[in-house]
Coordinates of C-alpha atoms and ligand atoms in Angstrom, one line a residue:
M1 CA 14.8 7.8 11.1
S2 CA 17.6 8.7 8.6
I3 CA 17.8 10.5 5.3
V4 CA 19.5 8.5 2.3
R5 CA 20.2 10.0 -1.0
V6 CA 19.9 7.7 -4.0
D7 CA 22.2 8.2 -6.8
E8 CA 22.9 6.5 -10.2
E9 CA 24.5 3.5 -8.7
G10 CA 21.6 3.1 -6.1
L11 CA 19.0 2.7 -8.9
K12 CA 20.9 0.2 -10.9
Q13 CA 18.8 -2.6 -9.2
Q14 CA 15.7 -0.9 -10.2
W15 CA 16.5 -0.8 -13.9
K16 CA 17.6 -4.4 -13.7
A17 CA 14.1 -5.1 -12.3
V18 CA 12.4 -3.1 -15.1
S19 CA 14.2 -5.2 -17.6
E20 CA 13.0 -8.4 -16.0
L21 CA 9.5 -7.3 -15.7
R22 CA 9.5 -6.3 -19.3
D23 CA 10.5 -9.8 -20.3
L24 CA 8.0 -11.3 -17.9
F25 CA 5.0 -9.1 -19.2
F26 CA 6.0 -9.7 -22.9
N27 CA 5.6 -13.4 -22.3
I28 CA 2.4 -13.3 -20.0
S29 CA 0.8 -11.1 -23.0
A30 CA 1.9 -13.8 -25.6
T31 CA 0.2 -16.4 -23.3
K32 CA -3.0 -14.4 -22.8
G33 CA -3.0 -13.2 -26.4
R34 CA -3.6 -9.5 -25.3
P35 CA -1.5 -6.7 -23.9
I36 CA -0.8 -6.4 -20.2
T37 CA -2.3 -3.1 -18.9
Y38 CA -2.4 -1.0 -15.7
N39 CA -4.6 1.5 -13.9
L40 CA -3.3 4.0 -11.6
R41 CA -5.6 6.2 -9.4
T42 CA -4.2 9.3 -7.7
Y43 CA -5.6 10.9 -4.7
G44 CA -4.4 14.0 -2.8
C45 CA -2.0 16.8 -3.6
Q46 CA 0.3 17.7 -6.4
L47 CA 3.2 15.7 -4.8
N48 CA 1.2 12.7 -5.0
E49 CA 0.5 13.6 -8.6
A50 CA 4.2 14.1 -9.2
D51 CA 4.8 10.6 -7.6
S52 CA 2.2 9.1 -9.9
E53 CA 4.0 10.6 -12.9
K54 CA 7.2 8.5 -11.9
L55 CA 4.9 5.4 -11.6
H56 CA 3.6 6.1 -15.2
G57 CA 7.1 6.6 -16.4
M58 CA 8.3 3.1 -14.8
F59 CA 5.4 1.3 -16.4
A60 CA 6.3 2.9 -19.8
K61 CA 9.9 1.4 -19.3
M62 CA 8.3 -2.0 -18.4
G63 CA 6.4 -1.8 -21.8
I64 CA 2.8 -1.8 -20.6
N65 CA 0.1 0.8 -21.1
P66 CA -2.7 2.4 -19.1
A67 CA -5.9 0.3 -19.4
S68 CA -8.8 2.0 -21.3
E69 CA -11.2 0.8 -18.5
G70 CA -9.9 0.6 -15.0
S71 CA -11.7 -2.5 -14.3
D72 CA -9.9 -4.4 -17.2
A73 CA -6.5 -3.7 -15.9
D74 CA -4.0 -6.5 -14.9
I75 CA -2.3 -4.2 -12.2
V76 CA -4.2 -1.6 -10.3
I77 CA -2.6 1.0 -8.0
L78 CA -4.2 3.3 -5.7
N79 CA -2.1 6.2 -4.7
T80 CA -3.6 7.5 -1.5
C81 CA -3.8 10.5 0.5
A82 CA -4.4 10.8 4.3
V83 CA -4.7 14.5 5.0
R84 CA -8.5 14.3 5.8
E85 CA -10.6 11.5 7.2
N86 CA -13.0 11.0 4.1
A87 CA -10.1 9.8 2.0
E88 CA -9.7 6.7 4.1
D89 CA -13.4 6.0 3.8
R90 CA -12.9 6.2 0.1
L91 CA -10.1 4.0 0.0
F92 CA -11.7 1.1 2.0
G93 CA -14.8 1.3 -0.4
N94 CA -12.6 1.0 -3.4
L95 CA -10.8 -2.0 -2.0
G96 CA -14.1 -3.8 -1.6
E97 CA -15.0 -3.2 -5.1
F98 CA -11.7 -5.0 -6.3
K99 CA -12.7 -8.3 -4.5
T100 CA -15.1 -9.2 -7.3
L101 CA -12.7 -8.0 -9.8
K102 CA -9.9 -10.3 -8.5
K103 CA -12.3 -13.3 -8.4
K104 CA -12.8 -12.8 -12.2
N105 CA -9.1 -12.2 -12.9
R106 CA -7.0 -14.3 -10.4
D107 CA -3.8 -13.0 -11.9
M108 CA -4.7 -9.3 -11.2
V109 CA -2.3 -7.3 -9.0
I110 CA -3.6 -4.9 -6.5
A111 CA -1.1 -2.3 -5.0
V112 CA -1.8 0.4 -2.5
C113 CA 0.8 3.2 -1.8
G114 CA 0.9 6.9 -0.8
C115 CA 0.6 8.8 2.5
M116 CA -2.3 6.5 4.0
M117 CA 0.2 3.8 4.1
K118 CA 2.3 5.4 6.5
V119 CA -0.5 5.0 9.1
P120 CA 0.1 1.8 10.8
E121 CA -3.6 1.2 11.6
N122 CA -4.5 1.4 7.8
V123 CA -1.8 -1.2 6.9
E124 CA -3.1 -3.6 9.7
R125 CA -6.6 -3.2 8.2
I126 CA -5.4 -4.2 4.9
K127 CA -3.6 -7.3 6.4
K128 CA -6.6 -8.2 8.1
S129 CA -9.6 -7.4 5.9
F130 CA -8.2 -7.3 2.4
P131 CA -5.9 -10.3 2.0
Y132 CA -6.3 -10.0 -1.8
V133 CA -4.1 -6.7 -1.8
D134 CA -0.8 -7.9 -3.1
L135 CA 1.5 -5.0 -2.5
V136 CA 1.5 -2.1 0.0
F137 CA 4.2 0.5 -0.1
D138 CA 4.8 4.0 1.2
P139 CA 5.6 7.3 -0.5
Q140 CA 9.4 7.2 0.4
Q141 CA 9.9 4.2 -1.9
I142 CA 8.4 5.4 -5.2
H143 CA 11.9 4.9 -6.8
N144 CA 11.9 1.2 -5.5
F145 CA 8.7 0.4 -7.3
P146 CA 10.0 -2.0 -10.0
T147 CA 11.9 -4.2 -7.4
L148 CA 8.7 -4.1 -5.2
L149 CA 6.5 -5.1 -8.1
L150 CA 9.0 -7.8 -9.5
N151 CA 9.0 -9.5 -6.0
T152 CA 5.2 -9.1 -6.0
V153 CA 4.6 -10.9 -9.2
T154 CA 7.2 -13.6 -8.5
E155 CA 6.1 -14.4 -5.0
S156 CA 2.7 -15.5 -3.8
H157 CA 2.4 -13.8 -0.4
Q158 CA 1.1 -10.3 0.5
N159 CA 4.1 -7.9 0.1
I160 CA 3.9 -5.3 2.8
N161 CA 7.0 -2.9 2.3
I162 CA 7.0 0.1 4.5
T163 CA 10.3 1.6 5.4
D164 CA 11.6 4.0 8.2
T165 CA 14.1 5.6 6.0
D166 CA 13.5 8.9 4.2
Y167 CA 15.0 8.4 0.8
I168 CA 15.6 11.2 -1.6
A169 CA 16.3 9.8 -5.1
D170 CA 17.7 11.8 -7.8
D171 CA 14.5 12.8 -9.8
K172 CA 16.5 13.6 -12.8
L173 CA 17.5 10.0 -13.1
I174 CA 13.9 8.6 -12.9
P175 CA 11.6 8.1 -15.9
I176 CA 8.6 10.7 -15.6
A177 CA 5.6 10.2 -17.9
R178 CA 4.1 13.7 -17.5
Q179 CA 0.3 13.7 -17.6
R180 CA -0.2 17.3 -18.9
R181 CA 1.2 19.1 -21.6
F182 CA 0.7 22.6 -20.1
R183 CA 2.4 22.1 -16.7
A184 CA 5.2 20.3 -15.5
L185 CA 5.3 19.2 -11.8
V186 CA 8.8 19.5 -10.3
P187 CA 9.2 18.6 -6.7
I188 CA 12.1 20.5 -5.2
M189 CA 11.9 19.0 -1.7
Y190 CA 10.3 16.2 0.1
G191 CA 8.9 15.9 3.6
C192 CA 8.1 18.4 6.3
N193 CA 9.6 19.3 9.7
N194 CA 6.9 21.8 10.7
F195 CA 4.5 19.6 12.6
C196 CA 1.4 21.9 12.5
S197 CA -0.6 20.3 15.2
F198 CA -3.5 19.4 13.0
C199 CA -1.4 17.8 10.1
I200 CA -0.4 14.3 9.4
V201 CA 2.0 15.1 6.5
P202 CA 5.3 15.1 8.7
Y203 CA 4.3 11.5 9.8
T204 CA 3.7 10.3 6.2
R205 CA 6.2 12.2 4.2
G206 CA 9.1 12.0 6.8
R207 CA 11.6 14.8 7.4
E208 CA 12.1 17.7 5.1
R209 CA 15.0 17.1 2.5
S210 CA 15.9 19.1 -0.5
R211 CA 16.9 18.0 -3.9
D212 CA 20.4 19.2 -5.2
F213 CA 20.2 22.5 -6.9
D214 CA 22.0 21.3 -10.0
S215 CA 19.7 18.4 -10.3
V216 CA 16.6 20.6 -10.2
V217 CA 18.2 23.2 -12.7
A218 CA 19.0 20.4 -14.9
E219 CA 15.5 19.0 -14.9
L220 CA 14.1 22.5 -15.6
Q221 CA 16.3 23.2 -18.5
S222 CA 15.2 19.9 -20.2
L223 CA 11.5 20.8 -19.7
A224 CA 12.1 24.2 -21.2
D225 CA 13.9 22.4 -24.1
E226 CA 10.8 20.0 -24.5
G227 CA 8.6 23.1 -24.9
Y228 CA 6.7 23.3 -21.6
K229 CA 5.5 26.8 -20.9
E230 CA 4.6 26.3 -17.1
V231 CA 6.6 24.6 -14.4
M232 CA 5.3 24.2 -10.9
L233 CA 7.9 23.9 -8.0
L234 CA 6.6 21.8 -5.3
G235 CA 7.3 21.2 -1.7
Q236 CA 5.4 21.5 1.7
N237 CA 7.3 24.7 2.4
V238 CA 9.2 25.7 -0.5
N239 CA 10.7 28.6 1.2
S240 CA 13.0 26.5 3.3
Y241 CA 14.4 24.8 0.1
G242 CA 18.0 24.0 0.4
K243 CA 18.3 23.7 4.3
G244 CA 21.0 21.3 5.0
N245 CA 22.3 21.0 1.4
P246 CA 26.1 21.4 1.3
D247 CA 25.9 23.9 -1.7
G248 CA 24.2 26.5 0.4
K249 CA 21.6 27.4 -2.3
T250 CA 18.3 28.8 -1.2
F251 CA 14.9 29.1 -2.6
P252 CA 15.6 32.8 -3.9
D253 CA 18.7 31.3 -5.7
L254 CA 16.6 28.5 -7.2
L255 CA 13.7 31.2 -8.4
R256 CA 16.4 33.3 -10.0
A257 CA 18.0 30.3 -11.8
A258 CA 14.4 29.0 -13.0
A259 CA 13.6 32.6 -14.2
S260 CA 16.7 32.8 -16.3
I261 CA 16.0 29.6 -18.3
K262 CA 14.6 30.7 -21.8
G263 CA 11.2 29.4 -22.6
F264 CA 9.1 29.3 -19.6
S265 CA 6.3 31.7 -19.6
R266 CA 5.1 30.9 -16.0
I267 CA 7.1 29.7 -13.0
R268 CA 4.8 28.7 -10.2
F269 CA 5.5 27.4 -6.8
M270 CA 3.7 26.1 -3.7
S271 CA 3.3 26.0 -0.8
S272 CA 4.8 29.0 1.2
H273 CA 4.7 29.0 4.7
P274 CA 4.2 32.6 6.3
K275 CA 6.9 31.9 8.8
D276 CA 9.5 31.5 6.0
I277 CA 8.8 33.6 3.2
S278 CA 11.1 36.4 2.5
D279 CA 10.8 39.9 1.1
E280 CA 13.5 38.7 -1.4
V281 CA 11.0 36.3 -2.8
L282 CA 8.3 38.9 -3.1
E283 CA 10.9 41.2 -4.9
I284 CA 11.7 38.3 -7.3
M285 CA 8.1 37.8 -8.1
A286 CA 7.7 41.4 -8.9
S287 CA 10.8 41.7 -11.0
E288 CA 11.0 38.4 -13.1
P289 CA 8.3 38.7 -15.8
N290 CA 8.1 34.6 -16.1
I291 CA 7.3 34.2 -12.3
E292 CA 3.7 33.9 -11.9
K293 CA 2.0 36.9 -10.2
H294 CA 0.1 34.6 -7.8
L295 CA 1.0 33.7 -4.1
H296 CA -0.4 30.8 -2.3
L297 CA 0.0 31.6 1.3
P298 CA -1.9 29.3 3.7
L299 CA -3.4 31.3 6.7
Q300 CA -5.1 28.3 8.4
S301 CA -6.7 30.6 11.2
G302 CA -7.2 34.4 11.7
S303 CA -6.9 34.0 15.4
D304 CA -3.5 34.5 16.9
R305 CA -4.5 32.1 19.9
L306 CA -5.4 29.2 17.5
L307 CA -2.4 29.8 15.3
K308 CA -0.3 29.1 18.5
K309 CA -2.1 26.0 19.3
M310 CA -1.8 25.0 15.5
N311 CA 2.0 25.3 15.9
R312 CA 2.0 27.9 13.2
P313 CA 4.8 30.2 14.4
Y314 CA 3.4 33.6 12.8
D315 CA 0.5 35.9 14.0
T316 CA -2.2 37.6 12.0
A317 CA -0.2 40.9 12.0
K318 CA 2.9 39.2 10.4
Y319 CA 0.5 37.6 8.0
M320 CA -1.2 40.8 6.7
H321 CA 2.3 42.3 6.4
I322 CA 3.2 39.7 3.8
V323 CA -0.1 40.3 2.0
D324 CA 0.3 43.9 2.1
R325 CA 3.9 43.9 1.0
F326 CA 3.0 41.6 -1.9
R327 CA 0.1 43.8 -2.9
E328 CA 2.4 46.8 -3.0
L329 CA 5.2 45.0 -5.1
V330 CA 2.9 43.0 -7.3
P331 CA -0.1 45.2 -7.7
E332 CA -1.7 43.1 -10.3
G333 CA -1.0 40.0 -8.4
S334 CA -3.4 37.5 -6.8
I335 CA -3.3 35.8 -3.6
S336 CA -4.9 32.3 -2.4
T337 CA -4.9 30.7 0.8
D338 CA -6.0 27.5 2.9
I339 CA -8.1 28.0 5.8
I340 CA -9.4 25.3 8.6
V341 CA -12.7 25.8 10.3
G342 CA -13.5 24.1 13.5
F343 CA -10.0 23.5 14.9
P344 CA -10.2 22.3 18.5
G345 CA -11.1 25.2 20.8
E346 CA -12.1 27.5 18.0
T347 CA -14.7 30.0 19.5
E348 CA -17.1 32.4 17.7
E349 CA -14.6 35.1 18.4
D350 CA -11.7 33.1 16.8
F351 CA -13.8 32.5 13.8
Q352 CA -14.7 36.0 13.5
G353 CA -10.8 36.7 13.6
T354 CA -10.5 34.4 10.4
M355 CA -13.6 36.2 8.8
D356 CA -11.8 39.6 9.5
I357 CA -8.5 38.5 7.9
V358 CA -10.5 37.2 4.7
R359 CA -12.1 40.3 4.4
R360 CA -8.9 42.4 4.7
A361 CA -6.7 40.1 2.6
R362 CA -9.3 39.8 -0.1
F363 CA -8.3 36.6 -1.1
D364 CA -8.7 35.9 -4.9
A365 CA -9.3 32.2 -4.0
A366 CA -9.2 30.0 -0.9
F367 CA -9.3 26.2 -0.1
T368 CA -11.4 26.0 3.0
F369 CA -11.4 22.8 5.0
Q370 CA -13.5 21.6 7.8
Y371 CA -11.0 20.4 10.6
S372 CA -10.5 16.6 10.4
I373 CA -9.2 14.6 13.2
R374 CA -6.0 12.8 12.4
P375 CA -5.0 10.2 14.9
G376 CA -1.3 10.6 16.0
T377 CA -1.2 14.3 15.7
K378 CA -1.3 16.7 18.8
A379 CA -4.5 18.3 17.9
A380 CA -6.3 15.0 17.9
E381 CA -5.5 14.8 21.6
M382 CA -7.0 18.2 22.5
E383 CA -10.1 17.9 24.4
D384 CA -12.1 20.8 23.2
Q385 CA -13.2 19.2 19.8
I386 CA -16.0 21.3 17.9
P387 CA -19.2 19.8 17.5
H388 CA -19.9 19.0 13.8
D389 CA -23.1 21.3 13.4
V390 CA -21.0 24.3 14.7
V391 CA -18.2 23.5 12.1
T392 CA -20.5 23.2 9.3
E393 CA -22.4 26.3 10.2
R394 CA -19.3 28.4 10.4
F395 CA -18.0 26.9 7.3
G396 CA -21.2 27.9 5.4
R397 CA -20.6 31.6 6.5
L398 CA -16.9 31.5 5.5
L399 CA -17.7 30.1 2.1
A400 CA -20.4 32.6 1.4
L401 CA -17.9 35.4 2.3
Q402 CA -15.1 33.9 0.2
N403 CA -17.4 33.3 -2.9
D404 CA -18.4 36.9 -2.9
L405 CA -14.7 37.7 -2.8
V406 CA -14.0 35.4 -5.8
F407 CA -16.7 36.7 -7.8
E408 CA -15.4 40.4 -7.2
S409 CA -11.9 39.3 -8.1
N410 CA -13.2 37.9 -11.5
K411 CA -15.3 41.1 -12.0
A412 CA -12.0 43.2 -11.7
K413 CA -10.7 41.1 -14.8
V414 CA -13.5 42.2 -17.2
G415 CA -12.4 44.4 -20.0
K416 CA -8.7 43.4 -19.9
T417 CA -6.8 41.4 -22.4
E418 CA -4.5 38.9 -20.7
E419 CA -2.2 36.1 -21.5
I420 CA -3.7 32.6 -21.0
L421 CA -2.2 29.3 -21.0
I422 CA -4.6 26.8 -22.4
E423 CA -5.3 23.9 -20.3
G424 CA -7.8 22.0 -22.7
L425 CA -11.5 21.9 -23.4
S426 CA -14.0 23.2 -20.8
S427 CA -15.8 20.7 -18.9
T428 CA -19.1 22.0 -20.3
S429 CA -18.7 22.3 -24.0
D430 CA -16.3 21.0 -26.7
D431 CA -16.5 24.4 -28.4
I432 CA -15.0 26.5 -25.3
L433 CA -11.4 26.2 -24.2
T434 CA -10.2 26.7 -20.5
G435 CA -7.0 28.1 -19.1
R436 CA -5.6 30.5 -16.7
T437 CA -4.2 34.0 -16.4
K438 CA -0.8 34.7 -14.9
T439 CA -2.7 35.4 -11.8
N440 CA -4.2 32.0 -11.8
H441 CA -7.7 33.3 -12.7
L442 CA -9.7 30.5 -14.4
V443 CA -10.9 31.6 -17.9
N444 CA -13.3 29.9 -20.4
F445 CA -13.3 31.3 -23.8
T446 CA -14.4 30.8 -27.4
V447 CA -12.1 30.9 -30.6
P448 CA -13.5 32.9 -33.5
E449 CA -13.7 30.6 -36.5
E450 CA -11.2 32.9 -38.5
L451 CA -8.5 32.5 -35.6
R452 CA -8.7 28.7 -35.5
L453 CA -5.5 26.7 -36.4
P454 CA -6.1 24.9 -39.5
D455 CA -6.7 21.3 -39.2
V456 CA -5.9 21.2 -35.4
P457 CA -9.0 20.2 -33.3
L458 CA -9.7 22.6 -30.3
S459 CA -9.0 19.6 -28.1
S460 CA -5.3 19.8 -29.1
Y461 CA -4.6 23.4 -28.2
E462 CA -3.4 22.3 -24.6
G463 CA -0.1 24.0 -23.7
L464 CA -0.6 27.0 -26.3
L465 CA -0.3 30.5 -25.1
C466 CA -2.8 33.2 -26.4
E467 CA -4.3 36.5 -25.5
V468 CA -7.9 36.6 -24.6
K469 CA -10.3 39.5 -24.2
L470 CA -12.0 39.1 -20.8
T471 CA -15.7 39.9 -21.2
K472 CA -17.8 38.6 -18.5
A473 CA -17.3 37.6 -14.7
K474 CA -19.0 34.4 -13.4
P475 CA -18.9 33.4 -9.7
Y476 CA -15.9 30.9 -10.3
S477 CA -14.5 32.0 -13.6
V478 CA -14.2 34.5 -16.3
E479 CA -15.5 34.3 -19.9
G480 CA -13.7 35.6 -22.9
V481 CA -12.9 35.6 -26.6
L482 CA -9.5 34.7 -28.1
E483 CA -7.7 37.6 -29.6
R484 CA -4.4 36.1 -30.9
F485 CA -2.1 33.2 -30.3
I486 CA 1.3 34.2 -28.7
N487 CA 4.3 32.9 -30.7
D488 CA 7.7 32.2 -29.2
Ligands
SAM501 N1 2.4 22.5 3.5 C1 1.3 23.4 3.1 C2 1.2 24.5 4.1 O1 1.6 24.5 5.1 O2 0.9 25.5 3.7 C3 0.1 22.5 3.3 C4 -0.2 21.2 2.7 S1 -1.6 20.4 3.5 C5 -1.5 18.9 2.3 C6 -2.8 21.3 2.6 C7 -3.9 21.9 3.4 O3 -4.7 20.8 4.0 C8 -3.3 22.5 4.8 O4 -3.0 24.0 4.3 C9 -4.4 22.6 5.6 O5 -5.2 23.8 5.4 C10 -5.4 21.4 5.2 N2 -5.3 20.4 6.3 C11 -4.2 19.9 6.8 N3 -4.5 18.9 7.8 C12 -5.8 19.1 8.0 C13 -6.8 18.6 8.9 N4 -6.4 17.7 9.8 N5 -8.1 19.0 8.8 C14 -8.5 19.9 7.7 N6 -7.6 20.4 6.9 C15 -6.3 20.1 7.0
SF4_502 FE1 1.4 20.1 7.2 FE2 2.1 22.2 8.3 FE3 4.0 20.7 7.1 FE4 2.0 22.1 5.8 S1 3.9 22.9 7.0 S2 2.6 20.1 5.4 S3 0.2 22.2 7.2 S4 2.8 20.2 8.9
F3S503 FE1 -0.3 15.3 -0.2 FE2 -2.2 14.0 1.0 FE3 0.0 13.3 1.4 S1 -2.3 16.2 0.6 S2 1.4 14.9 1.1 S3 -1.1 13.1 -0.5 S4 -1.6 13.2 2.9

């Protein structure tokens, strides 16, 4: 497998395809007497969301818009995730549904991309059981999408396009239609070299490769110029950013450069692998006011024996050392984590180790997962898989403990006034706004009539910064009342 960087010259063919598609879609919509539309469904993590924002950007350049109803669309794309088994069941369920739609609209184009398409069995299943899927491509080829789509609409066979090459296209040259006004996603690296024994990502996303420092900084500067208040630097292991790049720049260099750009109120990043995070990063988090005071530090297990079997090269002592150091340097900060329950061979004692670290670290939030066998990974071959009922019982105990800690963390916020970045209307009421603190706590709050912006509906407050008095803790959020808007 090789890593290939794609520059301006390498993208020329794509922009030619975009212009051909624009003409083609214009003619088709004239014949049909209605605009051509697309529907893009995204599953999985923020890296997939970032890929989808590029697909949205390319569609915009082709002159076509999203469909108001997914089932009315002329082009449907499913951007899939393979990290756990249930994602696969969902995809094949959805594909069944499209058979009827395609019967109604024979010109409909159905495309599937994302991490699941790097698993050969899934591609074979599509070939065999879903002949009406028109295009299949992998995450390495997002930048190739225009030519892949052009070939698909001008040829009449199923177009399966999976590559062995790990491309890294210069993101600043690719059109990106950002889907949120309050947060811009900025991948700083792609792929993963860690091969944790449970995880499929290194197989789906290929080898680790970092974007050029100057390209990332240029993108950040233009985001600040556009008025974004929050950026999220993304990578499977951001602390190894820059390895292998000729400019010798590291993640701390990038964080400092981001912090020096005027305009950002919050610079977030994820994920941090405990094996690579340095004291320097924690110090930058403490000293730079616009770096978010929140560390996402996946633990996976609180058993040293299991961490070894997981191929996670740190132990619980090292993990707790990072937690303690962060709490010391950033006392007002928060920590979240990822934990897997039921990894092969997990004993009650191992599980108690996890419960113990959860109690000691006092996580402000945790993403907890039941272990899911991923064919092709080392852990899938391990003999001592844990029965489902044991996993669900342990999972319930972990969730109960973690829920208590989240509630405690929310209670500690009551009485404070904090800066909130508004994310939009709350899911429960059109009169309540939702947003997050610098520590990533979720806050739902009301806006007193006299503080409302004249002629601006609450639904358009997304992306604004304000101060909110935090009045009441709920199990998963904090309630509050807006006190004032923060102007630049
Ligand atoms: N690169 C990140 C890291 O190492 O922290 C993790 C990215 S992964 C997409 C997100 C989380 O999914 C992992 O931290 C892990 O907890 C979970 N995960 C990955 N493979 C899994 C599996 N086979 N079963 C259950 N959870 C899994
Ligand atoms: Fe998966 Fe481990 Fe890579 Fe994270 S670091 S993506 S868990 S292999
Ligand atoms: Fe992300 Fe899922 Fe791929 S979590 S990297 S979309 S397997």
